[in-house]
Amino acid sequence: MSTALVDYCRSELEALRSARTFKKERVLEGPTGARVRVDGRDVLMLTSNNYLGFANHPRIVEAARKALGRWGNGLGSVRFICGTQELHKELERTISAFFGTEDTILYMSCWNANEGLFQPLLSEEDAILTDGLNHASIIDGIRLCKAKRFVLPHGDLAASEKALQEAQACRRRLYMTDGVFSMEGEVGPIPQLVELCARYDATLVVDDSHATGVLGATGRGSAEELGAMGKVPVFTSTLGKAMGSAAGGFTTGPGPLVELLRQRSRTTLFSNALPPAVTASSLEAFRMLMEDPSPVRKLRENARYFRERMAAEGFDIPKGVHPIVPVIVGDTARALAMSAALFEKGVYVSGFGFPVVPQGHARLRCQISAVHSTADLDEAVDAFRAVGKEFGAI
Ligand SMILES: Cc1ncc(COP(=O)(O)O)c(C=O)c1O
């Protein structure tokens, strides 16, 4: 057997370790919530997408448990062969009602939704315009499609307009943006993009993975947040963050577009159906949010409180409203060392450095949840103050 490939892997891993960018998994000893158990200790969880605290909510867990009894563990099939249950249809109808769209298609993840989106809809004669900071799944999805690509400087509306003008020569235009940019907690300029896309006959698609259940008065996401609800024709989003935190994703939009994805999108055609327990728990998450959006208000209030307290301590925090609160600390080694020191003080928060974020902008990415109490947030600020001073970040 040739050892060339394994030798290559070994040397790459060594390089990652010496650059201190090797990612080590921490093993949780129980479910996730405001606190988690790791290495025999309870620590404050400040780095999870469990925005609404639904990950281990009794109603969500019970919905999954009941679905296992009623619908079984899985279908052993992709959707179009023999993998569709009434449960899938019900979740798709519920998501469409939530967004005010015509139809929805579920995927195993939003990664799959994005990867399977472009190739069925666009070909050589068409154009995709994409924000330069869009999620990796969008980048990979676009790579699978032969349309002409316009990669736009992040958030640059003038460049977007220029590209849209150039793309008038193409047959169809699709403009893709994250609703919330996940390293920044920054909400995209949705109303301006709605307007630009209308002017240049392009279809706007917003990946609202960090906005569904998070932004807007009722958790309907970035468009609701910015007063553009009903004006974005297509959304992709995840069920793995606010909406139950397990797995799953979807594309929701005009009926014919979603139906064509059902017919041609390779990540649904050649991949198993979403398991019943996950489908049912996500359905319960939408029901809970539609019955009572107060956790979204609590999340907002928690994010505001933490942002204000951290800024008052002197930390460098980009302005915003989102529960992703990046604490910029400079270089990657410092971010990782601070993350380790915070963990020692009982606060679990991840550090991100180059190449995930630009050189010199390494950060600790805090993520606030509706289930954090004020005492939890105060505890996090106290730990940050101590570690920030120790590392010269404040
Ligand atoms: C903007 C965005 N899109 C897509 C995804 C992928 O979502 P999933 O975990 O459902 O594959 C993520 C997850 O990190 C994300 O942040």
Tab-separated table of C-alpha atoms and ligand atoms in Angstrom:
chain	number	residue	atom	x	y	z
A	1	MET	CA	0.000	0.000	0.000
A	2	SER	CA	1.259	3.479	-0.772
A	3	THR	CA	1.811	5.551	2.376
A	4	ALA	CA	2.051	8.814	0.423
A	5	LEU	CA	-1.416	10.028	1.329
A	6	VAL	CA	-1.205	9.185	5.007
A	7	ASP	CA	2.268	10.782	5.171
A	8	TYR	CA	0.803	13.903	3.608
A	9	CYS	CA	-1.974	13.963	6.242
A	10	ARG	CA	0.552	13.560	9.033
A	11	SER	CA	2.649	16.470	7.833
A	12	GLU	CA	-0.405	18.713	7.346
A	13	LEU	CA	-1.597	17.920	10.863
A	14	GLU	CA	1.847	18.756	12.185
A	15	ALA	CA	1.699	22.098	10.361
A	16	LEU	CA	-1.705	22.841	11.898
A	17	ARG	CA	-0.396	22.019	15.358
A	18	SER	CA	2.663	24.198	15.011
A	19	ALA	CA	0.557	27.073	13.634
A	20	ARG	CA	-1.706	26.509	16.664
A	21	THR	CA	-4.740	26.233	14.403
A	22	PHE	CA	-5.436	22.580	15.142
A	23	LYS	CA	-9.042	22.313	16.306
A	24	LYS	CA	-9.491	20.173	19.379
A	25	GLU	CA	-12.924	18.796	20.186
A	26	ARG	CA	-14.200	19.225	23.695
A	27	VAL	CA	-16.469	16.356	24.668
A	28	LEU	CA	-19.726	17.328	26.391
A	29	GLU	CA	-20.924	14.929	29.036
A	30	GLY	CA	-24.607	15.792	28.687
A	31	PRO	CA	-27.030	17.966	26.736
A	32	THR	CA	-26.356	21.586	25.844
A	33	GLY	CA	-28.004	24.553	27.558
A	34	ALA	CA	-26.987	27.691	29.409
A	35	ARG	CA	-24.416	25.437	31.081
A	36	VAL	CA	-22.755	22.237	29.912
A	37	ARG	CA	-20.733	19.545	31.616
A	38	VAL	CA	-17.203	19.107	30.254
A	39	ASP	CA	-14.281	17.285	31.881
A	40	GLY	CA	-16.414	16.687	34.961
A	41	ARG	CA	-17.106	20.424	35.405
A	42	ASP	CA	-20.155	22.589	34.752
A	43	VAL	CA	-19.177	25.523	32.563
A	44	LEU	CA	-21.133	28.415	31.116
A	45	MET	CA	-21.913	27.762	27.448
A	46	LEU	CA	-21.188	30.930	25.483
A	47	THR	CA	-20.448	29.476	22.068
A	48	SER	CA	-23.547	27.614	20.900
A	49	ASN	CA	-26.175	28.304	18.240
A	50	ASN	CA	-28.840	27.180	20.721
A	51	TYR	CA	-30.231	30.711	20.558
A	52	LEU	CA	-33.686	30.006	21.976
A	53	GLY	CA	-32.664	27.274	24.367
A	54	PHE	CA	-34.763	24.748	22.442
A	55	ALA	CA	-31.925	22.182	22.152
A	56	ASN	CA	-32.956	20.476	25.370
A	57	HIS	CA	-36.390	22.023	25.956
A	58	PRO	CA	-38.835	19.454	27.407
A	59	ARG	CA	-41.398	20.054	24.624
A	60	ILE	CA	-38.777	19.567	21.911
A	61	VAL	CA	-37.363	16.415	23.494
A	62	GLU	CA	-40.868	15.019	24.024
A	63	ALA	CA	-41.820	15.726	20.384
A	64	ALA	CA	-38.753	13.773	19.235
A	65	ARG	CA	-39.501	10.921	21.631
A	66	LYS	CA	-43.111	10.658	20.483
A	67	ALA	CA	-42.069	10.725	16.816
A	68	LEU	CA	-39.705	7.802	17.351
A	69	GLY	CA	-42.650	5.776	18.683
A	70	ARG	CA	-45.110	6.847	15.994
A	71	TRP	CA	-42.855	7.126	12.898
A	72	GLY	CA	-39.796	4.986	13.680
A	73	ASN	CA	-36.125	5.843	13.506
A	74	GLY	CA	-35.779	6.468	9.795
A	75	LEU	CA	-36.967	5.722	6.301
A	76	GLY	CA	-33.929	3.998	4.848
A	77	SER	CA	-34.460	6.035	1.739
A	78	VAL	CA	-34.268	9.335	-0.051
A	79	ARG	CA	-37.463	11.388	-0.136
A	80	PHE	CA	-38.602	10.676	-3.689
A	81	ILE	CA	-38.171	6.917	-3.536
A	82	CYS	CA	-39.952	5.975	-0.315
A	83	GLY	CA	-38.690	8.458	2.252
A	84	THR	CA	-41.507	10.987	2.608
A	85	GLN	CA	-43.808	10.887	5.619
A	86	GLU	CA	-46.741	13.147	6.428
A	87	LEU	CA	-44.440	14.611	9.115
A	88	HIS	CA	-42.115	16.007	6.418
A	89	LYS	CA	-45.041	17.526	4.540
A	90	GLU	CA	-46.375	19.078	7.731
A	91	LEU	CA	-43.030	20.671	8.589
A	92	GLU	CA	-42.724	21.995	5.013
A	93	ARG	CA	-46.221	23.525	5.197
A	94	THR	CA	-45.451	25.032	8.598
A	95	ILE	CA	-42.204	26.609	7.398
A	96	SER	CA	-43.988	28.041	4.333
A	97	ALA	CA	-46.672	29.539	6.606
A	98	PHE	CA	-43.979	30.948	8.912
A	99	PHE	CA	-42.167	32.694	6.036
A	100	GLY	CA	-45.285	33.506	3.989
A	101	THR	CA	-43.854	31.570	1.040
A	102	GLU	CA	-45.559	29.136	-1.351
A	103	ASP	CA	-43.529	26.010	-0.731
A	104	THR	CA	-40.581	24.561	1.177
A	105	ILE	CA	-38.186	21.675	0.662
A	106	LEU	CA	-36.337	20.065	3.574
A	107	TYR	CA	-32.721	18.930	3.437
A	108	MET	CA	-30.501	17.095	5.923
A	109	SER	CA	-28.757	20.402	6.645
A	110	CYS	CA	-28.594	23.957	5.405
A	111	TRP	CA	-25.209	22.991	4.009
A	112	ASN	CA	-27.099	20.602	1.729
A	113	ALA	CA	-29.784	23.193	0.961
A	114	ASN	CA	-27.128	25.655	-0.222
A	115	GLU	CA	-25.059	23.047	-2.025
A	116	GLY	CA	-28.124	21.810	-3.897
A	117	LEU	CA	-29.554	25.217	-4.762
A	118	PHE	CA	-27.635	26.686	-7.664
A	119	GLN	CA	-26.933	23.899	-10.123
A	120	PRO	CA	-30.616	23.034	-10.785
A	121	LEU	CA	-31.571	26.677	-11.337
A	122	LEU	CA	-28.709	28.211	-13.307
A	123	SER	CA	-26.312	27.306	-16.110
A	124	GLU	CA	-23.642	28.876	-18.347
A	125	GLU	CA	-25.882	31.640	-19.639
A	126	ASP	CA	-26.847	32.818	-16.143
A	127	ALA	CA	-25.188	34.838	-13.386
A	128	ILE	CA	-24.688	34.336	-9.640
A	129	LEU	CA	-23.774	37.330	-7.541
A	130	THR	CA	-22.458	36.419	-4.118
A	131	ASP	CA	-21.175	38.385	-1.133
A	132	GLY	CA	-17.483	37.648	-0.519
A	133	LEU	CA	-18.161	36.727	3.130
A	134	ASN	CA	-20.952	34.246	2.424
A	135	HIS	CA	-20.913	30.904	4.212
A	136	ALA	CA	-18.656	28.075	2.977
A	137	SER	CA	-21.707	26.026	1.914
A	138	ILE	CA	-22.708	28.805	-0.496
A	139	ILE	CA	-19.184	28.983	-1.890
A	140	ASP	CA	-19.163	25.231	-2.468
A	141	GLY	CA	-22.685	25.229	-3.938
A	142	ILE	CA	-21.682	27.919	-6.404
A	143	ARG	CA	-18.605	25.900	-7.398
A	144	LEU	CA	-20.931	23.119	-8.537
A	145	CYS	CA	-22.787	25.445	-10.905
A	146	LYS	CA	-21.620	26.672	-14.292
A	147	ALA	CA	-23.181	30.154	-14.070
A	148	LYS	CA	-20.935	33.213	-14.400
A	149	ARG	CA	-19.770	34.231	-10.917
A	150	PHE	CA	-19.562	37.708	-9.476
A	151	VAL	CA	-17.904	37.560	-6.042
A	152	LEU	CA	-18.648	40.897	-4.428
A	153	PRO	CA	-16.637	42.781	-1.825
A	154	HIS	CA	-18.501	42.248	1.445
A	155	GLY	CA	-21.496	44.550	1.865
A	156	ASP	CA	-20.485	46.771	-1.068
A	157	LEU	CA	-23.740	47.932	-2.640
A	158	ALA	CA	-22.039	50.036	-5.312
A	159	ALA	CA	-20.026	46.991	-6.442
A	160	SER	CA	-23.225	44.926	-6.361
A	161	GLU	CA	-24.986	47.409	-8.615
A	162	LYS	CA	-22.075	47.477	-11.038
A	163	ALA	CA	-22.034	43.667	-11.164
A	164	LEU	CA	-25.802	43.559	-11.686
A	165	GLN	CA	-25.393	45.959	-14.602
A	166	GLU	CA	-22.689	43.774	-16.113
A	167	ALA	CA	-24.848	40.692	-15.524
A	168	GLN	CA	-27.668	42.191	-17.607
A	169	ALA	CA	-25.990	40.427	-20.524
A	170	CYS	CA	-26.772	37.092	-18.831
A	171	ARG	CA	-30.083	35.279	-19.158
A	172	ARG	CA	-31.033	35.085	-15.427
A	173	ARG	CA	-29.511	36.558	-12.297
A	174	LEU	CA	-29.481	35.203	-8.723
A	175	TYR	CA	-28.095	37.302	-5.867
A	176	MET	CA	-27.088	35.273	-2.792
A	177	THR	CA	-26.324	36.705	0.630
A	178	ASP	CA	-26.115	35.581	4.212
A	179	GLY	CA	-28.867	37.263	6.243
A	180	VAL	CA	-26.419	37.378	9.154
A	181	PHE	CA	-22.656	37.019	8.683
A	182	SER	CA	-21.715	34.506	11.315
A	183	MET	CA	-18.240	35.677	12.251
A	184	GLU	CA	-19.436	39.247	12.691
A	185	GLY	CA	-23.029	38.982	13.925
A	186	GLU	CA	-23.682	41.561	11.234
A	187	VAL	CA	-27.085	41.747	9.513
A	188	GLY	CA	-26.915	42.067	5.706
A	189	PRO	CA	-28.398	45.083	3.864
A	190	ILE	CA	-31.575	43.213	2.928
A	191	PRO	CA	-33.896	46.142	1.995
A	192	GLN	CA	-31.208	47.661	-0.251
A	193	LEU	CA	-30.632	44.303	-1.926
A	194	VAL	CA	-34.383	43.851	-2.423
A	195	GLU	CA	-34.427	47.190	-4.186
A	196	LEU	CA	-31.322	46.495	-6.310
A	197	CYS	CA	-32.565	43.053	-7.328
A	198	ALA	CA	-35.935	44.516	-8.350
A	199	ARG	CA	-34.192	47.193	-10.427
A	200	TYR	CA	-31.938	44.714	-12.224
A	201	ASP	CA	-34.330	41.772	-12.492
A	202	ALA	CA	-32.421	39.435	-10.185
A	203	THR	CA	-33.757	36.885	-7.682
A	204	LEU	CA	-32.585	37.550	-4.149
A	205	VAL	CA	-31.840	34.500	-1.973
A	206	VAL	CA	-31.040	35.024	1.713
A	207	ASP	CA	-29.408	32.344	3.865
A	208	ASP	CA	-31.009	33.129	7.219
A	209	SER	CA	-29.350	30.375	9.255
A	210	HIS	CA	-28.325	32.771	12.042
A	211	ALA	CA	-31.540	34.809	11.788
A	212	THR	CA	-34.421	32.315	11.749
A	213	GLY	CA	-35.821	32.294	15.282
A	214	VAL	CA	-33.327	35.018	16.206
A	215	LEU	CA	-34.098	38.322	14.494
A	216	GLY	CA	-37.285	40.331	13.984
A	217	ALA	CA	-40.053	40.785	16.531
A	218	THR	CA	-41.382	37.260	15.936
A	219	GLY	CA	-38.156	35.509	14.913
A	220	ARG	CA	-38.894	35.508	11.204
A	221	GLY	CA	-35.380	36.636	10.521
A	222	SER	CA	-33.355	39.309	8.790
A	223	ALA	CA	-36.169	40.515	6.516
A	224	GLU	CA	-38.520	40.978	9.467
A	225	GLU	CA	-35.750	42.706	11.393
A	226	LEU	CA	-35.228	45.243	8.621
A	227	GLY	CA	-38.860	45.725	7.549
A	228	ALA	CA	-38.536	43.718	4.334
A	229	MET	CA	-40.770	40.763	5.205
A	230	GLY	CA	-42.586	39.518	2.108
A	231	LYS	CA	-40.027	41.116	-0.217
A	232	VAL	CA	-37.350	38.411	-0.221
A	233	PRO	CA	-38.517	35.686	-2.601
A	234	VAL	CA	-36.276	32.812	-1.438
A	235	PHE	CA	-34.688	31.866	1.874
A	236	THR	CA	-32.427	29.018	2.846
A	237	SER	CA	-32.001	28.306	6.542
A	238	THR	CA	-31.080	25.705	9.122
A	239	LEU	CA	-33.010	23.720	11.699
A	240	GLY	CA	-29.748	23.086	13.523
A	241	LYS	CA	-29.452	26.406	15.317
A	242	ALA	CA	-32.417	28.257	16.934
A	243	MET	CA	-35.095	25.877	15.638
A	244	GLY	CA	-34.366	22.813	17.748
A	245	SER	CA	-30.572	22.724	17.293
A	246	ALA	CA	-30.471	19.127	15.984
A	247	ALA	CA	-30.053	19.027	12.198
A	248	GLY	CA	-31.842	19.814	8.976
A	249	GLY	CA	-32.197	22.730	6.623
A	250	PHE	CA	-34.564	24.029	4.005
A	251	THR	CA	-35.178	26.229	1.001
A	252	THR	CA	-38.457	28.122	0.967
A	253	GLY	CA	-39.858	30.264	-1.832
A	254	PRO	CA	-42.033	30.254	-4.960
A	255	GLY	CA	-43.820	26.957	-5.671
A	256	PRO	CA	-42.256	26.213	-9.076
A	257	LEU	CA	-38.728	26.949	-7.823
A	258	VAL	CA	-39.116	24.612	-4.839
A	259	GLU	CA	-40.738	21.920	-6.991
A	260	LEU	CA	-37.844	22.070	-9.456
A	261	LEU	CA	-35.439	21.603	-6.540
A	262	ARG	CA	-37.489	18.538	-5.531
A	263	GLN	CA	-37.013	17.198	-9.044
A	264	ARG	CA	-33.374	18.135	-9.635
A	265	SER	CA	-31.488	19.150	-6.490
A	266	ARG	CA	-28.828	16.504	-6.026
A	267	THR	CA	-28.477	16.883	-2.246
A	268	THR	CA	-32.084	15.760	-1.816
A	269	LEU	CA	-32.250	13.309	-4.720
A	270	PHE	CA	-29.247	11.298	-3.555
A	271	SER	CA	-29.380	11.650	0.238
A	272	ASN	CA	-31.642	10.181	2.915
A	273	ALA	CA	-34.728	11.914	4.284
A	274	LEU	CA	-34.584	13.916	7.503
A	275	PRO	CA	-35.152	11.437	10.398
A	276	PRO	CA	-38.640	11.542	11.965
A	277	ALA	CA	-37.440	12.540	15.457
A	278	VAL	CA	-35.555	15.539	14.040
A	279	THR	CA	-38.453	16.484	11.756
A	280	ALA	CA	-40.930	16.358	14.647
A	281	SER	CA	-38.729	18.322	17.046
A	282	SER	CA	-38.152	21.035	14.424
A	283	LEU	CA	-41.901	21.165	13.801
A	284	GLU	CA	-42.439	21.623	17.527
A	285	ALA	CA	-39.858	24.443	17.531
A	286	PHE	CA	-41.828	26.336	14.844
A	287	ARG	CA	-45.078	25.733	16.727
A	288	MET	CA	-43.578	27.010	19.972
A	289	LEU	CA	-42.241	30.127	18.298
A	290	MET	CA	-45.523	30.835	16.523
A	291	GLU	CA	-47.490	30.361	19.762
A	292	ASP	CA	-45.188	32.550	21.804
A	293	PRO	CA	-42.325	34.643	20.402
A	294	SER	CA	-41.260	35.874	23.873
A	295	PRO	CA	-37.977	33.856	23.833
A	296	VAL	CA	-36.908	36.009	20.856
A	297	ARG	CA	-37.450	39.130	22.992
A	298	LYS	CA	-35.513	37.573	25.879
A	299	LEU	CA	-32.676	36.682	23.500
A	300	ARG	CA	-32.596	40.253	22.211
A	301	GLU	CA	-32.554	41.662	25.717
A	302	ASN	CA	-29.764	39.278	26.784
A	303	ALA	CA	-27.688	40.206	23.719
A	304	ARG	CA	-28.174	43.930	24.389
A	305	TYR	CA	-27.194	43.511	28.059
A	306	PHE	CA	-24.047	41.503	27.290
A	307	ARG	CA	-22.973	43.819	24.461
A	308	GLU	CA	-23.369	46.909	26.652
A	309	ARG	CA	-21.550	45.421	29.628
A	310	MET	CA	-18.644	44.131	27.521
A	311	ALA	CA	-18.284	47.478	25.713
A	312	ALA	CA	-18.313	49.262	29.080
A	313	GLU	CA	-15.403	47.009	30.160
A	314	GLY	CA	-13.449	48.339	27.184
A	315	PHE	CA	-13.615	45.323	24.865
A	316	ASP	CA	-13.559	45.889	21.105
A	317	ILE	CA	-17.025	44.761	19.969
A	318	PRO	CA	-18.440	45.669	16.549
A	319	LYS	CA	-21.761	47.465	16.966
A	320	GLY	CA	-24.910	45.437	16.393
A	321	VAL	CA	-27.943	43.748	17.872
A	322	HIS	CA	-27.273	40.091	17.128
A	323	PRO	CA	-26.570	37.505	19.869
A	324	ILE	CA	-23.314	36.686	18.065
A	325	VAL	CA	-20.987	39.054	19.910
A	326	PRO	CA	-17.451	38.989	18.511
A	327	VAL	CA	-14.781	40.203	20.928
A	328	ILE	CA	-11.885	41.271	18.728
A	329	VAL	CA	-8.509	40.578	20.337
A	330	GLY	CA	-5.999	40.816	17.458
A	331	ASP	CA	-3.845	37.817	16.687
A	332	THR	CA	-4.862	34.182	16.507
A	333	ALA	CA	-2.551	32.915	19.261
A	334	ARG	CA	-4.000	35.451	21.700
A	335	ALA	CA	-7.587	34.499	20.817
A	336	LEU	CA	-6.868	30.807	21.363
A	337	ALA	CA	-4.971	31.416	24.604
A	338	MET	CA	-7.790	33.620	25.912
A	339	SER	CA	-10.325	30.960	24.996
A	340	ALA	CA	-8.327	28.416	27.046
A	341	ALA	CA	-8.006	30.838	29.992
A	342	LEU	CA	-11.742	31.586	29.918
A	343	PHE	CA	-12.451	27.880	29.944
A	344	GLU	CA	-10.318	27.541	33.069
A	345	LYS	CA	-12.537	30.197	34.618
A	346	GLY	CA	-15.652	28.233	33.681
A	347	VAL	CA	-16.668	30.031	30.478
A	348	TYR	CA	-16.746	28.041	27.240
A	349	VAL	CA	-16.205	30.368	24.281
A	350	SER	CA	-14.420	29.635	20.990
A	351	GLY	CA	-11.543	31.602	19.539
A	352	PHE	CA	-11.355	32.156	15.767
A	353	GLY	CA	-8.319	33.333	13.874
A	354	PHE	CA	-6.832	33.534	10.411
A	355	PRO	CA	-7.839	32.227	7.835
A	356	VAL	CA	-11.436	32.050	9.154
A	357	VAL	CA	-11.268	35.793	9.855
A	358	PRO	CA	-8.846	38.365	8.393
A	359	GLN	CA	-5.293	38.548	9.757
A	360	GLY	CA	-5.159	40.718	12.891
A	361	HIS	CA	-8.889	40.373	13.580
A	362	ALA	CA	-8.862	37.168	15.611
A	363	ARG	CA	-11.714	37.014	18.028
A	364	LEU	CA	-13.621	35.225	20.722
A	365	ARG	CA	-17.055	34.652	19.297
A	366	CYS	CA	-19.585	34.836	22.102
A	367	GLN	CA	-23.084	33.579	21.390
A	368	ILE	CA	-25.858	34.523	23.736
A	369	SER	CA	-28.951	32.429	24.366
A	370	ALA	CA	-32.419	33.210	25.658
A	371	VAL	CA	-31.790	30.702	28.456
A	372	HIS	CA	-28.868	32.651	29.909
A	373	SER	CA	-29.822	34.412	33.131
A	374	THR	CA	-28.508	37.872	33.999
A	375	ALA	CA	-26.300	36.157	36.592
A	376	ASP	CA	-24.844	33.937	33.822
A	377	LEU	CA	-24.039	36.977	31.703
A	378	ASP	CA	-22.509	38.817	34.672
A	379	GLU	CA	-20.363	35.765	35.379
A	380	ALA	CA	-19.169	35.774	31.760
A	381	VAL	CA	-18.301	39.495	31.926
A	382	ASP	CA	-16.359	38.953	35.180
A	383	ALA	CA	-14.343	36.146	33.597
A	384	PHE	CA	-13.715	38.231	30.471
A	385	ARG	CA	-12.554	41.196	32.578
A	386	ALA	CA	-9.992	39.043	34.401
A	387	VAL	CA	-8.747	37.276	31.266
A	388	GLY	CA	-8.858	40.470	29.168
A	389	LYS	CA	-6.569	42.211	31.676
A	390	GLU	CA	-4.247	39.231	31.900
A	391	PHE	CA	-3.785	39.219	28.106
A	392	GLY	CA	-3.753	42.991	27.633
A	393	ALA	CA	-6.986	43.007	25.611
A	394	ILE	CA	-8.478	45.764	27.794
B	1	LIG	C1	-24.875	31.058	7.164
B	1	LIG	C2	-24.852	29.565	7.325
B	1	LIG	N1	-25.355	28.798	6.345
B	1	LIG	C3	-25.371	27.466	6.443
B	1	LIG	C4	-24.867	26.820	7.551
B	1	LIG	C5	-24.903	25.323	7.615
B	1	LIG	O1	-25.971	24.930	8.392
B	1	LIG	P1	-26.152	23.378	8.782
B	1	LIG	O2	-25.456	23.207	10.093
B	1	LIG	O3	-27.630	23.196	8.844
B	1	LIG	O4	-25.540	22.604	7.680
B	1	LIG	C6	-24.346	27.572	8.608
B	1	LIG	C7	-23.800	26.882	9.787
B	1	LIG	O5	-22.815	27.203	10.350
B	1	LIG	C8	-24.330	28.984	8.484
B	1	LIG	O6	-23.822	29.733	9.459
